[in-house]
Coordinates of C-alpha atoms in Angstrom, one line a residue:
Chain A
M178 CA 125.5 69.6 27.4
N179 CA 127.3 72.7 26.0
Y180 CA 125.3 73.7 23.0
G181 CA 127.6 76.8 22.4
I182 CA 130.5 74.6 21.1
N183 CA 128.5 72.1 19.0
L184 CA 127.6 74.3 16.0
L185 CA 125.9 71.5 14.3
E186 CA 123.5 71.0 17.2
D187 CA 122.7 74.7 17.3
K188 CA 121.8 74.7 13.6
N189 CA 119.7 71.7 14.1
K190 CA 117.9 73.3 17.0
A191 CA 117.2 76.4 14.9
K192 CA 116.0 74.3 12.1
G193 CA 113.7 72.3 14.4
G194 CA 112.2 75.6 15.7
S195 CA 111.0 76.8 12.2
S196 CA 109.8 73.4 11.0
S197 CA 107.8 72.9 14.2
S198 CA 105.9 76.2 13.5
R199 CA 105.2 75.1 10.0
L200 CA 104.0 71.7 11.3
K201 CA 101.7 73.6 13.7
A202 CA 100.2 75.6 10.9
L203 CA 99.7 72.5 8.9
R204 CA 98.0 70.8 11.8
F205 CA 95.6 73.8 12.1
V206 CA 94.8 73.5 8.4
A207 CA 94.2 69.8 8.7
I208 CA 91.9 70.2 11.7
G209 CA 90.1 73.0 9.9
L210 CA 89.6 70.9 6.8
L211 CA 88.4 68.0 8.9
F212 CA 85.8 70.2 10.6
I213 CA 84.6 71.7 7.3
V214 CA 84.3 68.3 5.7
S215 CA 82.4 66.9 8.7
A216 CA 80.0 69.9 8.9
A217 CA 79.4 69.9 5.1
S218 CA 78.7 66.2 5.2
I219 CA 76.2 66.5 8.1
I220 CA 74.4 69.4 6.5
L221 CA 74.2 67.7 3.1
F222 CA 72.9 64.5 4.7
L223 CA 70.2 66.5 6.6
L224 CA 69.2 68.4 3.5
I225 CA 68.8 65.2 1.4
A226 CA 67.1 63.2 4.1
L227 CA 64.6 65.9 5.0
S228 CA 63.9 66.8 1.3
P229 CA 60.1 67.0 0.6
L230 CA 60.5 65.7 -2.9
P231 CA 59.4 62.1 -2.3
A232 CA 56.3 63.2 -0.5
L233 CA 55.5 65.7 -3.2
Q234 CA 55.9 63.1 -5.9
R235 CA 53.5 60.8 -4.0
Q236 CA 51.0 63.6 -3.7
E237 CA 51.3 64.3 -7.4
N238 CA 50.6 60.7 -8.3
T239 CA 47.5 60.7 -6.0
S240 CA 46.2 63.8 -7.7
R241 CA 46.7 62.4 -11.1
Q242 CA 44.8 59.2 -10.2
T243 CA 42.0 61.4 -8.9
L244 CA 41.9 63.5 -12.0
S245 CA 41.9 60.4 -14.2
Q246 CA 38.3 59.7 -13.1
F247 CA 37.2 62.8 -14.9
H248 CA 38.8 62.1 -18.2
T249 CA 35.5 61.5 -20.0
D250 CA 34.2 64.8 -18.9
I251 CA 37.5 66.5 -19.8
V252 CA 37.2 65.1 -23.3
K253 CA 33.6 66.4 -23.6
L254 CA 34.8 69.8 -22.5
A255 CA 37.5 69.8 -25.1
V256 CA 35.1 68.7 -27.8
V257 CA 32.5 71.4 -26.9
N258 CA 35.2 74.1 -26.9
E259 CA 36.7 72.9 -30.2
R260 CA 33.4 72.5 -31.9
S261 CA 32.1 75.9 -30.6
D262 CA 34.8 77.6 -32.5
S263 CA 33.9 75.9 -35.8
I264 CA 30.2 76.5 -35.2
A265 CA 30.8 80.2 -34.6
S266 CA 32.9 80.4 -37.8
I267 CA 30.2 78.7 -39.9
I268 CA 27.4 80.8 -38.6
G269 CA 29.4 84.0 -39.0
T270 CA 30.5 83.3 -42.6
R271 CA 27.6 81.5 -44.2
P272 CA 25.3 83.7 -46.3
S273 CA 21.7 84.3 -45.2
Y274 CA 19.8 84.3 -48.5
D275 CA 16.5 84.3 -46.7
Q276 CA 17.4 87.6 -45.0
I277 CA 18.5 89.1 -48.3
L278 CA 15.3 88.1 -49.9
S279 CA 13.4 89.6 -47.0
L280 CA 15.3 92.8 -47.4
L281 CA 14.5 93.0 -51.1
K282 CA 10.9 92.3 -50.5
S283 CA 10.8 95.1 -47.9
K284 CA 12.2 97.6 -50.4
A285 CA 9.8 96.5 -53.2
P286 CA 6.8 98.9 -53.3
D287 CA 3.3 97.6 -53.7
G288 CA 2.8 96.4 -57.2
V289 CA 6.4 95.1 -57.6
A290 CA 6.8 91.4 -57.3
I291 CA 9.9 89.2 -57.4
T292 CA 9.2 86.5 -60.0
S293 CA 12.4 84.6 -60.0
F294 CA 15.8 84.7 -58.4
K295 CA 19.1 82.9 -58.5
F296 CA 21.9 82.9 -55.8
E297 CA 25.3 81.5 -56.8
E298 CA 28.6 82.3 -55.1
K299 CA 27.3 85.5 -53.5
I300 CA 25.9 86.8 -56.8
L301 CA 22.1 87.3 -56.7
T302 CA 20.2 87.6 -60.0
F303 CA 16.5 88.2 -59.8
T304 CA 13.7 89.4 -61.9
V305 CA 10.9 91.8 -60.7
S306 CA 7.8 92.6 -62.5
S307 CA 5.3 95.4 -62.2
K308 CA 2.7 97.2 -64.2
S309 CA 4.3 100.5 -63.3
I310 CA 7.8 101.6 -64.6
A311 CA 7.8 104.3 -61.9
K312 CA 7.5 101.7 -59.2
I313 CA 10.3 99.7 -60.7
D314 CA 12.4 102.8 -60.9
Q315 CA 11.6 103.5 -57.2
F316 CA 12.7 100.0 -56.4
V317 CA 15.9 100.2 -58.3
N318 CA 16.8 103.5 -56.6
S319 CA 16.2 102.0 -53.2
L320 CA 18.5 99.2 -54.1
I321 CA 21.2 101.6 -55.2
D322 CA 20.9 103.4 -51.9
L323 CA 21.3 100.1 -50.1
S324 CA 24.4 99.3 -52.1
H325 CA 25.9 102.6 -51.2
Q326 CA 25.5 101.7 -47.5
R327 CA 27.4 98.5 -48.2
K328 CA 25.6 96.5 -45.5
S329 CA 24.0 93.7 -47.5
F330 CA 25.4 94.0 -51.0
S331 CA 27.8 96.2 -52.9
D332 CA 26.9 96.4 -56.6
V333 CA 23.6 96.6 -58.5
F334 CA 23.5 95.9 -62.2
L335 CA 20.5 96.1 -64.4
T336 CA 21.0 93.2 -66.8
E337 CA 17.7 93.0 -68.6
F338 CA 14.7 95.1 -69.3
S339 CA 11.7 93.7 -71.1
M340 CA 7.9 94.1 -71.4
D341 CA 5.2 91.5 -71.5
H342 CA 2.6 93.1 -73.6
D343 CA 0.0 90.4 -73.0
K344 CA 0.0 90.8 -69.3
G345 CA 1.0 94.5 -69.4
L346 CA 4.0 93.9 -67.2
V347 CA 7.4 95.4 -67.1
L348 CA 10.1 92.9 -66.3
V349 CA 13.5 93.9 -65.0
T350 CA 16.4 91.6 -64.2
L351 CA 18.9 92.9 -61.7
T352 CA 22.2 91.4 -60.4
L353 CA 23.5 92.1 -56.9
T354 CA 26.8 91.2 -55.2
A355 CA 26.1 90.1 -51.7
L356 CA 28.6 91.0 -49.0
Chain B
M43 CA 108.5 39.4 10.6
K44 CA 106.7 42.0 8.5
G45 CA 104.7 43.1 11.5
N46 CA 107.9 43.5 13.5
N47 CA 109.4 45.6 10.7
F48 CA 106.4 48.0 10.8
R49 CA 106.7 48.2 14.6
L50 CA 110.4 48.9 14.3
L51 CA 109.8 51.7 11.8
Y52 CA 107.0 53.1 14.0
F53 CA 109.1 53.3 17.2
R54 CA 112.1 54.5 15.2
Y55 CA 110.3 57.4 13.5
K56 CA 107.3 58.3 15.8
E57 CA 109.3 60.9 17.7
S58 CA 110.6 62.5 14.5
S59 CA 108.9 65.4 12.7
Y60 CA 108.4 63.3 9.6
Y61 CA 105.8 61.2 11.3
S62 CA 103.7 64.2 12.3
L63 CA 104.1 65.7 8.9
L64 CA 103.0 62.5 7.2
V65 CA 99.9 62.3 9.3
V66 CA 98.9 65.9 8.7
V67 CA 99.5 65.8 5.0
G68 CA 97.6 62.5 4.8
I69 CA 94.6 64.1 6.6
I70 CA 94.7 67.2 4.3
L71 CA 94.8 65.0 1.2
V72 CA 91.9 62.8 2.3
C73 CA 89.8 65.9 3.2
A74 CA 90.6 67.4 -0.2
L75 CA 89.6 64.2 -1.9
L76 CA 86.4 64.0 0.1
V77 CA 85.5 67.6 -0.9
V78 CA 86.2 67.1 -4.6
A79 CA 84.8 63.7 -5.0
I80 CA 81.8 63.7 -2.7
I81 CA 80.9 67.1 -1.2
I82 CA 80.9 69.2 -4.4
P83 CA 79.0 66.6 -6.5
Q84 CA 76.4 66.3 -3.8
L85 CA 76.1 70.1 -3.6
Q86 CA 75.7 70.3 -7.3
S87 CA 72.9 67.7 -7.3
W88 CA 71.0 69.6 -4.6
F89 CA 70.1 72.6 -6.9
P90 CA 68.3 70.4 -9.5
I91 CA 66.4 68.8 -6.6
R92 CA 65.3 72.3 -5.4
E93 CA 64.1 73.1 -9.0
E94 CA 62.3 69.8 -9.2
I95 CA 60.6 70.5 -5.9
T96 CA 59.3 73.9 -7.2
A97 CA 58.1 72.3 -10.5
T98 CA 56.4 69.5 -8.6
Q99 CA 54.6 72.0 -6.3
A100 CA 53.4 73.9 -9.4
R101 CA 52.1 70.8 -11.1
I102 CA 50.3 69.7 -7.9
K103 CA 48.6 73.1 -7.7
V104 CA 47.4 72.8 -11.3
L105 CA 46.2 69.3 -10.7
D106 CA 44.3 70.3 -7.6
D107 CA 42.8 73.3 -9.4
N108 CA 41.7 71.0 -12.2
I109 CA 40.1 68.6 -9.7
T110 CA 38.3 71.4 -7.9
F111 CA 37.0 72.7 -11.3
M112 CA 35.8 69.3 -12.5
N113 CA 34.0 68.7 -9.2
S114 CA 32.2 72.0 -9.6
I115 CA 30.9 71.7 -13.2
D116 CA 27.3 70.7 -13.9
R117 CA 27.7 67.3 -15.6
S118 CA 24.2 67.3 -17.0
A119 CA 24.7 70.7 -18.6
L120 CA 28.0 69.5 -20.0
A121 CA 26.4 66.4 -21.5
S122 CA 23.7 68.6 -23.0
Q123 CA 26.3 70.9 -24.5
F124 CA 28.2 68.0 -25.9
T125 CA 25.1 66.6 -27.5
V126 CA 24.2 69.9 -29.1
A127 CA 27.7 70.4 -30.4
T128 CA 27.9 67.0 -31.9
D129 CA 24.4 67.3 -33.4
A130 CA 25.4 70.7 -35.0
L131 CA 28.6 69.2 -36.4
P132 CA 28.1 65.4 -36.5
V133 CA 31.2 63.2 -36.0
E134 CA 30.4 61.3 -39.1
K135 CA 28.1 61.7 -42.1
D136 CA 24.6 61.5 -40.6
F137 CA 22.1 61.2 -43.5
G138 CA 19.2 60.6 -41.1
S139 CA 19.6 63.9 -39.4
V140 CA 20.1 65.7 -42.7
L141 CA 16.9 64.2 -44.2
N142 CA 15.0 64.9 -41.0
A143 CA 16.1 68.6 -41.1
I144 CA 15.0 69.0 -44.7
S145 CA 11.7 67.2 -44.0
D146 CA 11.0 69.3 -41.0
A147 CA 11.9 72.6 -42.8
S148 CA 9.7 71.6 -45.8
V149 CA 6.7 70.9 -43.5
K150 CA 7.1 74.2 -41.6
S151 CA 7.5 76.3 -44.8
N152 CA 4.7 74.5 -46.6
I153 CA 6.7 73.5 -49.7
S154 CA 6.6 70.3 -51.6
L155 CA 9.8 68.3 -51.8
E156 CA 10.3 66.8 -55.2
D157 CA 13.4 64.8 -55.8
F158 CA 16.9 65.2 -54.3
T159 CA 20.3 63.8 -54.8
F160 CA 23.3 63.3 -52.5
Q161 CA 26.9 64.0 -53.3
V162 CA 28.7 62.3 -50.5
G163 CA 32.3 61.6 -51.6
K164 CA 34.3 59.1 -49.6
V165 CA 32.3 58.3 -46.5
G166 CA 35.3 58.0 -44.3
S167 CA 38.8 56.6 -44.7
A168 CA 42.0 57.1 -42.9
A169 CA 43.7 57.3 -46.2
A170 CA 41.3 59.8 -47.7
T171 CA 42.6 63.3 -48.0
P172 CA 40.3 66.3 -47.2
Q173 CA 40.0 66.9 -50.9
D174 CA 38.7 63.4 -51.5
I175 CA 35.8 64.0 -49.0
G176 CA 34.7 67.3 -50.4
V177 CA 36.1 69.9 -48.0
T178 CA 34.6 73.4 -48.0
E179 CA 36.4 76.6 -47.5
N180 CA 35.9 76.2 -43.8
G181 CA 38.1 73.1 -44.0
L182 CA 35.2 70.7 -43.0
P183 CA 33.8 67.7 -44.9
V184 CA 30.3 68.1 -46.2
I185 CA 27.4 66.3 -47.6
E186 CA 26.1 68.1 -50.7
I187 CA 22.4 67.8 -51.5
K188 CA 20.5 69.1 -54.5
L189 CA 16.8 69.5 -53.9
S190 CA 13.9 70.3 -56.2
I191 CA 11.0 72.0 -54.4
M192 CA 7.6 73.4 -55.4
G193 CA 6.4 76.5 -53.7
S194 CA 6.1 80.3 -54.0
I195 CA 9.0 82.6 -53.4
D196 CA 7.6 83.4 -49.9
N197 CA 7.6 79.6 -49.1
T198 CA 11.1 79.2 -50.5
Q199 CA 12.3 82.1 -48.3
L200 CA 10.7 80.5 -45.3
F201 CA 12.3 77.1 -46.3
L202 CA 15.7 78.8 -46.5
Q203 CA 15.2 80.3 -43.1
Q204 CA 14.1 77.0 -41.6
V205 CA 17.0 75.1 -43.1
R206 CA 19.4 77.8 -41.8
E207 CA 18.0 77.3 -38.2
K208 CA 18.2 73.6 -38.1
L209 CA 20.8 71.1 -37.0
P210 CA 23.1 69.8 -38.4
L211 CA 24.5 73.1 -39.6
S212 CA 24.2 73.8 -43.3
Q213 CA 24.7 76.5 -45.8
V214 CA 23.0 77.2 -49.1
K215 CA 25.5 77.0 -51.9
E216 CA 23.1 77.8 -54.8
I217 CA 19.5 78.4 -55.3
D218 CA 17.5 78.9 -58.5
Q219 CA 13.8 79.8 -58.3
N220 CA 11.6 80.3 -61.3
D221 CA 8.0 80.9 -60.6
Q222 CA 6.8 78.0 -58.4
Q223 CA 9.7 75.7 -58.8
A224 CA 13.2 76.0 -57.3
T225 CA 16.4 74.0 -57.2
I226 CA 18.5 74.3 -54.1
S227 CA 22.0 73.1 -53.5
L228 CA 22.8 72.6 -49.8
Q229 CA 25.9 71.6 -47.9
Y230 CA 25.6 69.9 -44.5
F231 CA 28.7 70.1 -42.4
Q232 CA 30.3 67.4 -40.3
K233 CA 33.5 67.3 -38.3
P234 CA 35.4 64.2 -37.1
L235 CA 36.5 64.0 -33.5
P236 CA 39.9 65.6 -33.1
A237 CA 42.9 63.5 -31.9
L238 CA 43.0 64.8 -28.3
T239 CA 46.0 64.4 -26.0
L240 CA 45.1 65.0 -22.4
H241 CA 47.8 66.7 -20.3
D242 CA 46.6 66.6 -16.7
D243 CA 49.1 69.2 -15.6
E244 CA 47.7 71.8 -17.9
P245 CA 44.8 74.0 -16.7
I246 CA 41.5 72.8 -18.0
M247 CA 39.7 75.4 -20.2
P248 CA 36.1 76.0 -19.2
V249 CA 33.4 76.7 -21.7
S250 CA 33.4 80.5 -22.0
D251 CA 30.1 82.5 -21.6
D252 CA 30.1 83.4 -25.3
K253 CA 30.3 79.7 -26.3
K254 CA 27.6 78.8 -23.7
K255 CA 25.3 81.4 -25.3
L256 CA 26.1 80.1 -28.8
I257 CA 25.4 76.5 -27.7
E258 CA 22.2 77.6 -26.0
K259 CA 21.1 79.5 -29.1
I260 CA 21.6 76.6 -31.5
S261 CA 20.1 74.1 -29.0
A262 CA 16.8 75.7 -30.0
W263 CA 17.5 74.5 -33.6
E264 CA 17.3 70.9 -32.6
I265 CA 14.4 69.2 -34.3
S266 CA 11.7 68.3 -31.9
P267 CA 10.5 64.8 -32.3
T268 CA 7.2 63.7 -33.9
P269 CA 5.7 66.5 -35.8
G270 CA 2.2 65.4 -37.0
P271 CA 1.2 65.1 -40.6
T272 CA -0.3 68.4 -42.0
T273 CA -3.7 68.8 -43.6
S274 CA -2.8 71.4 -46.2
S275 CA -3.2 70.2 -49.8
S276 CA 0.1 71.9 -50.9
S277 CA 2.0 70.4 -48.0
A278 CA 5.3 68.5 -48.6
S279 CA 5.0 64.9 -49.6
L280 CA 7.3 64.1 -46.7
S281 CA 5.6 65.4 -43.6
V282 CA 7.1 63.2 -40.8
P283 CA 10.7 62.6 -39.9
L284 CA 12.2 59.9 -42.0
F285 CA 14.5 58.8 -39.1
P286 CA 12.8 59.3 -35.7
Q287 CA 15.3 60.3 -33.1

């Protein structure tokens, strides 16, 4: 066949040459995509099939069942912890009137006696008696020193001063503010 | 006839470039569809699975640590601590323990108990507000008791010390002593059990050393049973526990 005369056939042959190269490129792309999809599918399948999650979930359920046997003791622990906080708070904040009384008695010189006292809302009012005003003065001064230290109480007020002539006693009423 | 039409079309066009093009384009489209519809969603679901695996491993570790810890604790010591803690702060208003504590303190301090009154409030009600049941500044319900006692200031001081070192826990609200007679206002604490929600995958908190020492200290404040009657003429009129424990 003389392809040189038939211009239409030459054109067709030229066209066929460029379209076949495009087709080849497309074939490569298609094969590449096929390969990628196959590989990705296989990899994903293996990842999901070999996932440790179901085994871990079974292990977690087993551990929870084992721990459920200790629930009573866990509750006791929680109660002890919770109550310990409240106990510490109460013991730390409640006033110790017996210790304040003991402190006052330790500061009272011989011959000075506490005859009455009243504690209310951290205010202590008490009456001391003695045959010696000097000893009462000594006692009051020691209380003032204690109040300056601000360890047990802060203020000292002398609210009443009287004398019992029959018994020969000096009676002094003092008010302290406990800390 | 239809089948023959397809066969005719196949033999007519199989040598042409359109056939190859159709096949290749078809493959590309199917692959693209598979990637978009299946591969990418599966890949997106893989990451949450990885996170769930990590979280599950962490929970298992906490659970195993909790199991190991609970296997190692001394149950008898825990039971003893629980008893002391609930004796110090009873779950509900326990009049027997309160009266026993007062009775024991009066015996040891050699004072005479006169009369006493209770101020209880609502004993317990789901509808009662904390204010209805006499809550203190510490936020706990209390039993208030007013006592009249006979004794010297030294005996009263000892009584106050004894009451302070007894269970259930108490505090003196008011005291008025004049010569040999005193009126004391006491508050005895109680605390209902809290509403506990157990979370197994949270670490269990052990009792700290400070709390153990505190519990040990106040366990010595428990009233020992059966003190005998005293022979002193100025002894308390109540010399044995009212409610043997």
